XYZ file of C-alpha atoms in Angstrom:
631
model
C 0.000 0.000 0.000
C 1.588 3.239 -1.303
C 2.257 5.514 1.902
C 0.012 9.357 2.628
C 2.391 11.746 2.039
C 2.654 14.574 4.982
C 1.009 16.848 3.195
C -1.920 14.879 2.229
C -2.435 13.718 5.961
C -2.358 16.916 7.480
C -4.755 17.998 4.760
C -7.124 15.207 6.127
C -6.052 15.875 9.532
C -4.615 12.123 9.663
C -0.844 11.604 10.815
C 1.131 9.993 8.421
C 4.246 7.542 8.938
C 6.303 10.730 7.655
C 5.215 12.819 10.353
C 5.428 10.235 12.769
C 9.141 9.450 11.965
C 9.789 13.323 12.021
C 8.241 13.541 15.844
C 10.293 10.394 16.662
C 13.324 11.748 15.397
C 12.676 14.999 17.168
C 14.552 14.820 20.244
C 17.547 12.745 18.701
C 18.790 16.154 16.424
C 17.782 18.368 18.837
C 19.463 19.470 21.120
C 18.070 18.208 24.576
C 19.382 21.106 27.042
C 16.861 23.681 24.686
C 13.773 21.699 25.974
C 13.492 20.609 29.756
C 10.444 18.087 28.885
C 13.049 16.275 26.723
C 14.455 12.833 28.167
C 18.177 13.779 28.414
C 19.046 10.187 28.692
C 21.477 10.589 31.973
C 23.549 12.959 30.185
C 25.409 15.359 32.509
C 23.520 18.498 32.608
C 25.832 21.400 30.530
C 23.599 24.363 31.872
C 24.642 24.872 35.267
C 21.457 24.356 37.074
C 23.839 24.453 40.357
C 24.627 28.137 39.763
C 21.380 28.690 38.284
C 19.275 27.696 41.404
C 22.148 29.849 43.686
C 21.561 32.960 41.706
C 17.495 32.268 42.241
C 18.199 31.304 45.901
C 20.371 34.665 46.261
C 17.378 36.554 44.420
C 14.923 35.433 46.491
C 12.385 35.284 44.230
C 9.895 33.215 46.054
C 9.923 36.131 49.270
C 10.216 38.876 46.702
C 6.276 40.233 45.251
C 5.443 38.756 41.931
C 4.464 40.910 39.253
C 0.773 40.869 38.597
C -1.232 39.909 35.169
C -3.306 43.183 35.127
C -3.249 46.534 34.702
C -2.861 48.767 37.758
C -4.620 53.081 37.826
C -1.724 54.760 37.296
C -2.055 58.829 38.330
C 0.040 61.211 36.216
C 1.561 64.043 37.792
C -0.870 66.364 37.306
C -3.179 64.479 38.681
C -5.572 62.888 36.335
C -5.897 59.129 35.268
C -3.168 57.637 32.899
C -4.414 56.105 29.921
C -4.016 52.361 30.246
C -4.933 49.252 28.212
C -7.096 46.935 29.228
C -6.617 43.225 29.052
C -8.696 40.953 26.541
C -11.086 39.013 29.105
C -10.760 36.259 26.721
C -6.906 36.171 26.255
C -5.432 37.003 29.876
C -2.868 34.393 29.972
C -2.003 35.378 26.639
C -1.794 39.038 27.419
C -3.766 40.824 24.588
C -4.365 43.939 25.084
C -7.480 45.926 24.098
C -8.626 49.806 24.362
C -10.725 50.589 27.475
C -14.279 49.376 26.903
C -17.291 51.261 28.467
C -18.819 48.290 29.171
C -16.734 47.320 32.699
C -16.489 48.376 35.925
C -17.629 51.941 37.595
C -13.921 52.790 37.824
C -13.335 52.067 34.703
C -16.211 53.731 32.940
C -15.676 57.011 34.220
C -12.019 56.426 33.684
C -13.159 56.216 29.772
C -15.413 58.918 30.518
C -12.943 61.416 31.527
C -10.733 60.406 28.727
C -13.087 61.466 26.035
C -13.631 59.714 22.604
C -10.648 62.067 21.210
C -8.438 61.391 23.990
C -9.107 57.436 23.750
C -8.203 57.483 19.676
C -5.330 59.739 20.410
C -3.552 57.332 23.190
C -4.648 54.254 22.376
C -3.180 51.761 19.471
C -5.680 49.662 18.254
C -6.751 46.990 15.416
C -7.707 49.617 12.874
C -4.010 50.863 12.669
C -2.845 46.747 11.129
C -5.153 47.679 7.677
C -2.867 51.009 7.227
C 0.157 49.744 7.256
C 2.606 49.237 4.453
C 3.343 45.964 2.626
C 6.470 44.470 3.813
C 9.752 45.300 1.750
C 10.978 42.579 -0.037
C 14.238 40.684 0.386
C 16.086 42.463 -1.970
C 14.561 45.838 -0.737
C 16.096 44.685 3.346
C 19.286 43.246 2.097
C 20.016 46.611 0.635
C 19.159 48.281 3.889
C 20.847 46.039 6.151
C 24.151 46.288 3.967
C 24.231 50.175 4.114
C 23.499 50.126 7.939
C 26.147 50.926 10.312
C 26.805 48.758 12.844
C 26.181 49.838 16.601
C 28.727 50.052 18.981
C 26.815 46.963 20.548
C 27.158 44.959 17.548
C 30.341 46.077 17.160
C 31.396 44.728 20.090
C 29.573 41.229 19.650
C 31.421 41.334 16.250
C 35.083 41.576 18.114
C 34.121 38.545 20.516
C 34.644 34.414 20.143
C 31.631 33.474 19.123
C 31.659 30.066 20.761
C 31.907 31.844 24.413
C 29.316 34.275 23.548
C 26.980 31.744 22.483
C 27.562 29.214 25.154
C 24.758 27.961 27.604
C 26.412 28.717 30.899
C 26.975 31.749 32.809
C 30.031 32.990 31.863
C 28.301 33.006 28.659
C 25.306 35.142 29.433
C 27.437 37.092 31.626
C 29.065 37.914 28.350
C 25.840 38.033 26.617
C 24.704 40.676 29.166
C 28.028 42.781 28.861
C 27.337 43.011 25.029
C 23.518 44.157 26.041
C 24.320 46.621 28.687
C 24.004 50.165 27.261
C 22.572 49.036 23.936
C 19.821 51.419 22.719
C 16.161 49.868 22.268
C 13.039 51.423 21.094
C 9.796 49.717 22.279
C 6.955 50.604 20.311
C 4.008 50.642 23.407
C 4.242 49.719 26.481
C 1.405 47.468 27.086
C -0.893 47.782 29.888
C 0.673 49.156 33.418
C 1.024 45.598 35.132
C 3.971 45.135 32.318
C 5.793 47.639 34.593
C 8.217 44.680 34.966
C 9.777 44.508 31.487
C 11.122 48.147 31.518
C 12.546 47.058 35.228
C 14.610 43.974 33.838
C 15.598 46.397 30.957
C 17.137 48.772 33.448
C 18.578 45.831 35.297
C 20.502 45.088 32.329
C 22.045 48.626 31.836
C 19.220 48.547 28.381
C 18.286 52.746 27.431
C 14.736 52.123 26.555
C 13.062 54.804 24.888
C 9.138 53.940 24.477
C 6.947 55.661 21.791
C 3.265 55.566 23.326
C 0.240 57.233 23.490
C 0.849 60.780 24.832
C -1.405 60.355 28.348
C 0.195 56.700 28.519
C 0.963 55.445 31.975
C 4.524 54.574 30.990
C 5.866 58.158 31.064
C 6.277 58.087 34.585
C 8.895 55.341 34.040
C 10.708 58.383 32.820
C 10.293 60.466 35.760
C 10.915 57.430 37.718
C 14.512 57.399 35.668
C 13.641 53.755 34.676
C 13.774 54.637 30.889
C 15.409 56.777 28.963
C 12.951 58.995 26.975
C 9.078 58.747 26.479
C 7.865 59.797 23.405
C 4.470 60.596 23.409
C 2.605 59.675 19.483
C -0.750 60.789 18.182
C -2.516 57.388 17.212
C -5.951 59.188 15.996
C -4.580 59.033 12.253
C -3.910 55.676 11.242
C -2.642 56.341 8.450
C 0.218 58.309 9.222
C 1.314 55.939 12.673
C 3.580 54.266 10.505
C 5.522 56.994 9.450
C 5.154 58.886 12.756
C 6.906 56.289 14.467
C 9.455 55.996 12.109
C 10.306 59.228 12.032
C 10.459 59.145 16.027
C 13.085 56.291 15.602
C 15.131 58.335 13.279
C 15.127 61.057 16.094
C 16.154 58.958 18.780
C 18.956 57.518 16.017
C 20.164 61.262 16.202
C 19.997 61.979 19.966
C 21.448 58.998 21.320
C 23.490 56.812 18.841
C 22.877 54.299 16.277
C 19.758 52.217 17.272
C 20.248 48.296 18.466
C 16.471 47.104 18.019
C 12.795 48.118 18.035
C 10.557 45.492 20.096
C 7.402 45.506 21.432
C 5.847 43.273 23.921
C 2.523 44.024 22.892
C 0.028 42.034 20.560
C -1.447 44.717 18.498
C 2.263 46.423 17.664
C 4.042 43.367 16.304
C 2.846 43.883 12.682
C 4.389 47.995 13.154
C 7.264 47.093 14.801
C 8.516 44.325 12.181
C 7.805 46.742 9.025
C 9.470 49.706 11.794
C 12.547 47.411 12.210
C 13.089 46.277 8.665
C 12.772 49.965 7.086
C 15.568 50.805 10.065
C 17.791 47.416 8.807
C 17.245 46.265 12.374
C 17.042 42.542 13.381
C 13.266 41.393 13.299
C 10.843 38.851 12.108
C 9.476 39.781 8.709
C 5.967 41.556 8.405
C 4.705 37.988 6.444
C 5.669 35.987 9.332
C 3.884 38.347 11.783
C 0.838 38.671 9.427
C 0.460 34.716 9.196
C 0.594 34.206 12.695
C -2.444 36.762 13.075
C -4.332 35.212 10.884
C -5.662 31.755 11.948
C -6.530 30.715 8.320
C -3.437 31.726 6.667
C -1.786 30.021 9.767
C -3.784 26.823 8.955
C -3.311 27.031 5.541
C 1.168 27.464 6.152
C 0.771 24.543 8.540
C -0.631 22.498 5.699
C 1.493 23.127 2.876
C 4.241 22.203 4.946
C 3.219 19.054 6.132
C 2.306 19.638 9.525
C -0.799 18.151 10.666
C -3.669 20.658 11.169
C -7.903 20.742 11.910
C -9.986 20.336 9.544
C -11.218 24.282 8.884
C -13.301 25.803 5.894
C -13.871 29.742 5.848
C -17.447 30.339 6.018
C -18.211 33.608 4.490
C -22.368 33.352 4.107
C -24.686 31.146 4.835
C -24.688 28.785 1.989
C -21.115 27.792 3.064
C -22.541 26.342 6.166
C -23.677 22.822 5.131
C -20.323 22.337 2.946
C -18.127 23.258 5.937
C -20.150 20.890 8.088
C -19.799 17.999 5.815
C -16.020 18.726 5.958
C -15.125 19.620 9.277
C -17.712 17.243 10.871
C -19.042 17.763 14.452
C -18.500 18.989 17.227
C -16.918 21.730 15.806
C -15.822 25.532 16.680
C -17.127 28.647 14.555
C -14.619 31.988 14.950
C -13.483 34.899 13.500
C -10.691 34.557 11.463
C -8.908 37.583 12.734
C -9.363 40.977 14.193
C -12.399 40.403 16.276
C -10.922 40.580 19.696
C -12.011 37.078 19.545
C -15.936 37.665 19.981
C -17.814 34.752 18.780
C -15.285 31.801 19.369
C -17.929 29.637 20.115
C -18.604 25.122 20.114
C -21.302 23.963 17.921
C -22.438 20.049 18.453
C -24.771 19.653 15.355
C -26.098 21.377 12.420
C -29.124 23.483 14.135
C -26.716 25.050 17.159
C -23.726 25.710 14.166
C -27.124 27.868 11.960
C -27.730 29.494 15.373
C -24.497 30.274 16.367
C -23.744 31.707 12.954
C -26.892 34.105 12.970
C -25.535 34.530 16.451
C -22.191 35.811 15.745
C -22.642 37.639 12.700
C -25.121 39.681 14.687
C -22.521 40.324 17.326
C -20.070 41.539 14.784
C -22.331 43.686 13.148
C -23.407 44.877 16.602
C -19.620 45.805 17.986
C -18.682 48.714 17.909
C -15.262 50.521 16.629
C -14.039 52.713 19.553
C -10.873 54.551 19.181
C -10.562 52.062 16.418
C -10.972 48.618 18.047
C -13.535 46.102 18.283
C -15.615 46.044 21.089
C -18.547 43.682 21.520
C -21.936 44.965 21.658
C -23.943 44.585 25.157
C -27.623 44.555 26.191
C -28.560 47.906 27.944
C -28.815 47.367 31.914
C -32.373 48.234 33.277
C -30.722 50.414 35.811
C -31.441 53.990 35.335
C -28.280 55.607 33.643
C -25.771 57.683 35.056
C -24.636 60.677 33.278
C -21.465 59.406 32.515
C -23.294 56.115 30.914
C -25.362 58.454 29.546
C -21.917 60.314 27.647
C -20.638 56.515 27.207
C -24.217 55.437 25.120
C -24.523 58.681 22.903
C -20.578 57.644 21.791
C -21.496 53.467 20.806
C -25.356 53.427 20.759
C -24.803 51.874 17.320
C -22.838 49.188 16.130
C -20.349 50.953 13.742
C -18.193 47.659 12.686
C -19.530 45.906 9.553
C -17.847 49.280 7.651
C -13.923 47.952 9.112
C -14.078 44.286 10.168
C -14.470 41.148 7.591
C -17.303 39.203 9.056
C -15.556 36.138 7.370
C -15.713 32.987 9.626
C -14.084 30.027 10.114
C -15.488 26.529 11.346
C -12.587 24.335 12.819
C -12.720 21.010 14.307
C -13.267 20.958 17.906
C -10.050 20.080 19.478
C -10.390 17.340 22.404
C -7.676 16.300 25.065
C -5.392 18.692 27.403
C -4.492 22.237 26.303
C -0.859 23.537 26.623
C 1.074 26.299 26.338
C 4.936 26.004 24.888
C 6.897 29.306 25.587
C 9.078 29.385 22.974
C 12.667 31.318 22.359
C 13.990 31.564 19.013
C 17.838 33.052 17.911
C 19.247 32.542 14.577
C 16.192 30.443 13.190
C 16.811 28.032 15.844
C 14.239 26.877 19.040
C 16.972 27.770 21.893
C 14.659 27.687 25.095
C 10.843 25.697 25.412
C 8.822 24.543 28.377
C 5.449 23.154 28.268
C 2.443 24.345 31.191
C 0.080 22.506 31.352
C -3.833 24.616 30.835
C -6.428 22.993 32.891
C -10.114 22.732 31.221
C -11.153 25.797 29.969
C -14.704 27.097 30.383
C -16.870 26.564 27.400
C -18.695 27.413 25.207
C -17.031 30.601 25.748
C -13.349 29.098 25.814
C -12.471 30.795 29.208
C -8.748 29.969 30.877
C -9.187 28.536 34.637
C -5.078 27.169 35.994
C -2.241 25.986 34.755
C 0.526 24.031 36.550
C 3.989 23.808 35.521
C 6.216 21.557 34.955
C 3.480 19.861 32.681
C 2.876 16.495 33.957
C 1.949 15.054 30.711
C 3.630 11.843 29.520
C 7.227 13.023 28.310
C 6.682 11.661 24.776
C 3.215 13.670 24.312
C 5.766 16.349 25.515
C 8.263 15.525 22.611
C 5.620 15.191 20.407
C 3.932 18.905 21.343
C 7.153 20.285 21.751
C 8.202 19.211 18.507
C 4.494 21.121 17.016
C 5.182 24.196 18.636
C 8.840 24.756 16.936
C 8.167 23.506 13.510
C 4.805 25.613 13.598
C 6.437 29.344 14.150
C 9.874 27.784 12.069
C 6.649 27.220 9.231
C 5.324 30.601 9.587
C 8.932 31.985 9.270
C 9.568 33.597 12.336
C 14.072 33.477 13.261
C 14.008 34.981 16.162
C 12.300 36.303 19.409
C 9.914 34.863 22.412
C 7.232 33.213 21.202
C 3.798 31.866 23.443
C 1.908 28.652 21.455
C -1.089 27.364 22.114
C -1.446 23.927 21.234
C -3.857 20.453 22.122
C -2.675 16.945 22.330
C -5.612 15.467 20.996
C -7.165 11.775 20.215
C -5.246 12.125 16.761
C -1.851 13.839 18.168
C -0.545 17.644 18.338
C -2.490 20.294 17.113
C -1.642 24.076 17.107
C -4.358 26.667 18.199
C -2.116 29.825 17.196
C 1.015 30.991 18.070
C 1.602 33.873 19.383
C 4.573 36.440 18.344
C 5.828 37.957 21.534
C 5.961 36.586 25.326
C 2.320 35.418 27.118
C 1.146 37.269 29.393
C -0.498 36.630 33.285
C 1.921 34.677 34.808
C 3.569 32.968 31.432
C 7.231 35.377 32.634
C 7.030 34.284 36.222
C 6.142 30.619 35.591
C 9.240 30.226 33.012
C 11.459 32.331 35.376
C 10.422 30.169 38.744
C 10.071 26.628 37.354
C 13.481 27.053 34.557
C 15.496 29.685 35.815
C 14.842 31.337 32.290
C 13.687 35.022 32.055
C 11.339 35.758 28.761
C 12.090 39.333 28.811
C 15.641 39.001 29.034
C 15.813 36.598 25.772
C 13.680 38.565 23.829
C 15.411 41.853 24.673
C 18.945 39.740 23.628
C 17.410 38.529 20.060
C 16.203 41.858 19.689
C 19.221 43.714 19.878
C 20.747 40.801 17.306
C 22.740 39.081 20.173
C 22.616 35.045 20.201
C 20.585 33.830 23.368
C 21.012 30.941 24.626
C 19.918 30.619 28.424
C 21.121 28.772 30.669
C 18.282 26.446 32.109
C 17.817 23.817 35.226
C 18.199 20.667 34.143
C 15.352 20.093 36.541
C 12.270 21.981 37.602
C 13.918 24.760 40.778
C 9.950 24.722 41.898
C 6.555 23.092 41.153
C 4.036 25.953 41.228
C -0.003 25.794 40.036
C -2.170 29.032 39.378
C -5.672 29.188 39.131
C -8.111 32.389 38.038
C -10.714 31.598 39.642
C -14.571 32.472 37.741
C -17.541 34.362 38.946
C -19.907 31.428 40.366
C -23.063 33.449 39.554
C -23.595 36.830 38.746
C -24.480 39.801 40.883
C -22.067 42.690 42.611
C -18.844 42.240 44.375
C -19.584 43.207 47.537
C -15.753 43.386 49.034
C -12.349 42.103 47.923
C -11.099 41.188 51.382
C -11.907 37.468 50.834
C -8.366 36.607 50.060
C -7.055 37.939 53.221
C -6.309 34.983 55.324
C -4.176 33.420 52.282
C -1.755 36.530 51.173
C 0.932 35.737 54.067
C 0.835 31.554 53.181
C 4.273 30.737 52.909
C 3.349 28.250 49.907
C 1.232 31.345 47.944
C 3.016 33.254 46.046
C 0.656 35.587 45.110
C -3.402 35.442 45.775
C -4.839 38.763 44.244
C -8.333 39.647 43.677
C -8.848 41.209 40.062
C -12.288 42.937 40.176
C -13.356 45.922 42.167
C -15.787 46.033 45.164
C -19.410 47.318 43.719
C -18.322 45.283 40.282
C -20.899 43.376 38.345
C -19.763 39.752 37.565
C -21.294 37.604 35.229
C -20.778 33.391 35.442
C -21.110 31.149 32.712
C -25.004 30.788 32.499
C -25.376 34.188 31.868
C -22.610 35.054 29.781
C -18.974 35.556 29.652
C -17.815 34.551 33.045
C -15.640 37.175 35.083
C -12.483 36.169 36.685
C -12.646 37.370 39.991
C -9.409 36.666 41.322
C -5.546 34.982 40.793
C -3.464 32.504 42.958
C -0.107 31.140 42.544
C 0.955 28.550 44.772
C 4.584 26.674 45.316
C 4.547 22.653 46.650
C 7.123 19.824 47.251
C 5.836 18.486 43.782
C 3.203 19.430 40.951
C 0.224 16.987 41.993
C 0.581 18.559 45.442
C 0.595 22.061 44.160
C -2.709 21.406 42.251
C -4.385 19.810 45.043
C -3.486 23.046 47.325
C -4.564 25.359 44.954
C -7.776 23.776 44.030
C -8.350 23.790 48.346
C -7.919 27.274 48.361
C -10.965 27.571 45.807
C -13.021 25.592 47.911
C -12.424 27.659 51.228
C -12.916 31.146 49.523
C -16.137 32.415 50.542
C -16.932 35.119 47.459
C -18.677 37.959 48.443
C -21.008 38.165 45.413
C -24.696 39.308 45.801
């Protein structure tokens, strides 16, 4: 019997003997100290994890307070309220951000009250901006840059080193690494939402002069009066049109005041595809625009995935209604209908047969066409509360009392295979084209139909050669997309018929994805990403064995009504096995729980055990004690 090729099984989602011999091959040319799930085969550990559980030990980090998944108010110094992103409630372990929506808590709506619609399209980068921006130069176009671009003193000096001891996984070699970094110049294009306080920190730990180009009220420009970054620049973002070239131009100034430029990053979703066409125009190191722009788009993700082999769900665009029976037939039941990009993921939702997929379509396509563009981002449409208004919901309703989208967003769908079995996330590091750094956490259940994230636990406690096998998904999936270089967070399922990617991120997760890598591995995200950035090799050192077994839970509204108080977490915030146990709504808050709606995460824990089992069983404990105050 002649054998499937690759490509024809992952076209009918089957795995072929190809693949197969490619996953068991996987771990034999790779090399093992990259990818702590890997069975090293009692080889000697090369990365040090001695001195790399010492330095942790010295640091403190389990005494020391953990840097929080959300945003925090930030007051400028003239007293009024910093503008500040608000996290995706759909993505917070994946750290999208999203402008300020009307539609959440008191605080928050006169927060975007006060702001103003002007003020909100002025400070606030959003999906409208991706549309506007310029193709991607072609390879003869950056090779032309890059050769008439001067080197930086930092490259210079990388150039003038051995190469082997700069590139070597131990700690004289990212004590080099770190020499080469200190003082190099770095533009970040946003700075994310305020609980990313943390990256500019590490950057200033590591001698890095970041300059950030933001909104002009942005909460980050008191990181310049706080001396923790060299120069805020503040950027008009009402135009689309002319962001682009506005932030170009700012890099060229900053090029002028303080030196030749060593890299333009962002650790923010919605900048990637401006940085990488910012960074190529400059002949900086970066990911190309087409790898960015395939990653954001799931169908040109699935459809990269296929032509090279790699097994992928069975999808079909639907883009009316008459393409509903013909995906169905294809992509069988159950099944999962969703945007195929730039909808802030409203409308991800599970269909089981052929009458919920019809309602969920008429469903969905009436949500899009009911969300509204607000400082030019998607936000979903919501029934009006019987409560009398206020005048600021009053201001808030005359601004979105329509549904302005259908003019901006395609309203083209996709229907994908539901994906069974345990979800993952791999938090990837790429230098030179090659995977350098992964680690695999575990995602427990999420909470459907609506797809919401619950706890993860790291190390994953998977069997190691489902761990090869997803490990091996996650690194030929961005090395598919074309992505060289840079942190990378992908979400994957190993399901009844193997590996299969849900979408790969381009830049570091967010929530606790930094502290889980940095307390489990010994391996800090930001670090690596700032190093590939600024064109220097990284290759971390990491434990050749987990330095702590930690769980995390966000915990979801168990039926809606008002927070009355946040002091239910009290008696657990001094535990010395909690690492962090914060509450992440706002007394007075409505929460919604699954029945009605989108549930609300109400709060976050992070615990630390002897092992991971026990760590999961503590954390679940602390669920079951919490008495939630809502009413």
């Amino acid at each position: 019997m002649k054998k499937a090729s690759a490509l024809t099984a992952a076209l009918s989602g089957k795995r072929s003997d190809a693949t197969t011999s490619v996953v068991d091959d996987f771990a034999k040319h790779t090399d093992s100290f990259s990818f702590p799930c890997l069975d090293r085969n009692g080889k000697e550990s090369t990365s040090g994890v001695d001195d790399v559980t010492h330095e942790l030990e010295k640091a403190s980090l389990k005494g020391q307070t953990i840097a929080g998944s959300a945003p925090t108010a930030v007051i400028l110094a003239n007293g009024s309220v910093a503008a500040d992103y608000e996290l995706n409630p759909y993505r917070r372990r994946g750290g999208e951000e999203r402008v300020p929506t009307p539609q959440a808590s008191v605080d928050d709506r006169l927060r975007w009250t006060s702001l103003g619609s002007a003020s909100l399209q002025s400070n606030f980068m959003a999906d409208a901006l991706i549309g506007s921006l310029p193709r991607g130069l072609s390879i003869n176009e950056r090779e032309k840059i890059f050769a008439s671009t001067p080197l930086s003193p930092t490259l210079s000096m990388l150039s003038s080193m051995p190469s082997d001891k700069v590139g070597s996984r131990t700690l004289e070699g990212r004590r080099l690494r770190r020499h080469v970094l200190k003082g190099a110049v770095i533009v970040f294009i946003t700075a994310g939402y305020s609980g990313k306080r943390f990256i500019f920190e590490k950057a200033k730990e590591l001698g890095v002069r970041s300059v950030i180009i933001d909104g002009p009220d942005s909460w980050c420009q008191t990181l310049q009066d706080d001396k923790m970054i060299e120069k805020f620049i503040g950027i008009d973002f009402s135009d689309a049109e002319s962001v682009f070239d506005k932030c170009l131009a700012a890099c060229k100034k900053v090029q002028k005041d303080l030196g030749e430029l060593d890299g333009v990053c962002t650790f923010c979703e919605m900048a990637v595809p401006l940085v990488s066409r910012i960074a190529e125009s400059l002949g900086l190191s970066s990911n190309s625009p087409a790898a960015v722009d395939a990653a954001r788009d799931k169908h040109s993700t699935r459809a990269k995935m296929a032509a090279a082999g790699l097994p992928t769900p069975r999808n079909m665009l639907v883009q009316q209604p008459s393409d509903l029976k013909p995906a169905a037939e294809l992509v069988k039941f159950p099944a999962v209908i969703k945007p195929i990009y730039g909808a802030a993921s409203i409308g991800v939702v599970r269909v089981n047969d052929m009458p919920q997929l019809e309602q969920a379509y008429k469903r969905v396509t009436r949500e899009l066409a009911k969300a509204h563009i607000v400082a030019g981002a998607l936000q979903q449409g919501e029934e009006e509360e019987e409560d009398e208004d206020s005048a600021a919901d009053q201001a808030i309703d005359a601004t979105v009392s329509q549904g302005n989208a259908d003019s901006w967003i395609k309203l083209t769908l996709m229907l994908e295979e539901y994906l069974d079995g345990p979800e993952v996330d791999v938090d990837l590091v790429l230098s030179e084209g090659q995977a350098v750094y992964g680690a695999i956490t575990d995602n427990w259940p999420t909470v459907e139909p609506y797809f919401n994230e619950t706890g993860s636990n790291c190390p994953s406690i998977l069997p190691t050669k489902q761990q090869q096998e997803l490990m091996q998904m996650a690194v030929q999936s961005t090395q598919c997309l074309g992505f060289k270089q840079g942190v990378f967070h992908v979400e994957l399922k190993y399901t009844s018929r193997g590996p299969r990617l849900i979408e790969v991120n381009c830049r570091m997760g967010g929530g606790p994805v930094r502290n889980t890598n940095l307390l489990v591995w010994g391996v800090d995200l930001v670090e690596e990403h700032l190093l590939t950035c600024a064109g220097i090799p990284s290759r971390p050192p990491i434990a050749a064995k987990p330095l702590m077994y930690i769980a995390e839970y966000s915990i979801n509204a168990q039926k809606t009504g008002k927070m009355q108080h946040i002091d239910f977490l009290k008696d657990w915030q001094n535990h010395p096995d909690v690492l962090y146990a914060r509450a992440l709504v706002q007394k007075g808050q409505k929460v919604t729980c699954v029945t009605d709606g989108m549930p609300t995460w109400v709060c976050e824990l992070m615990v630390v055990k002897p092992s991971v089992e026990e760590a999961i069983t503590f954390v679940k404990a602390i669920d079951q004690a919490l008495d939630i105050p809502i009413v």
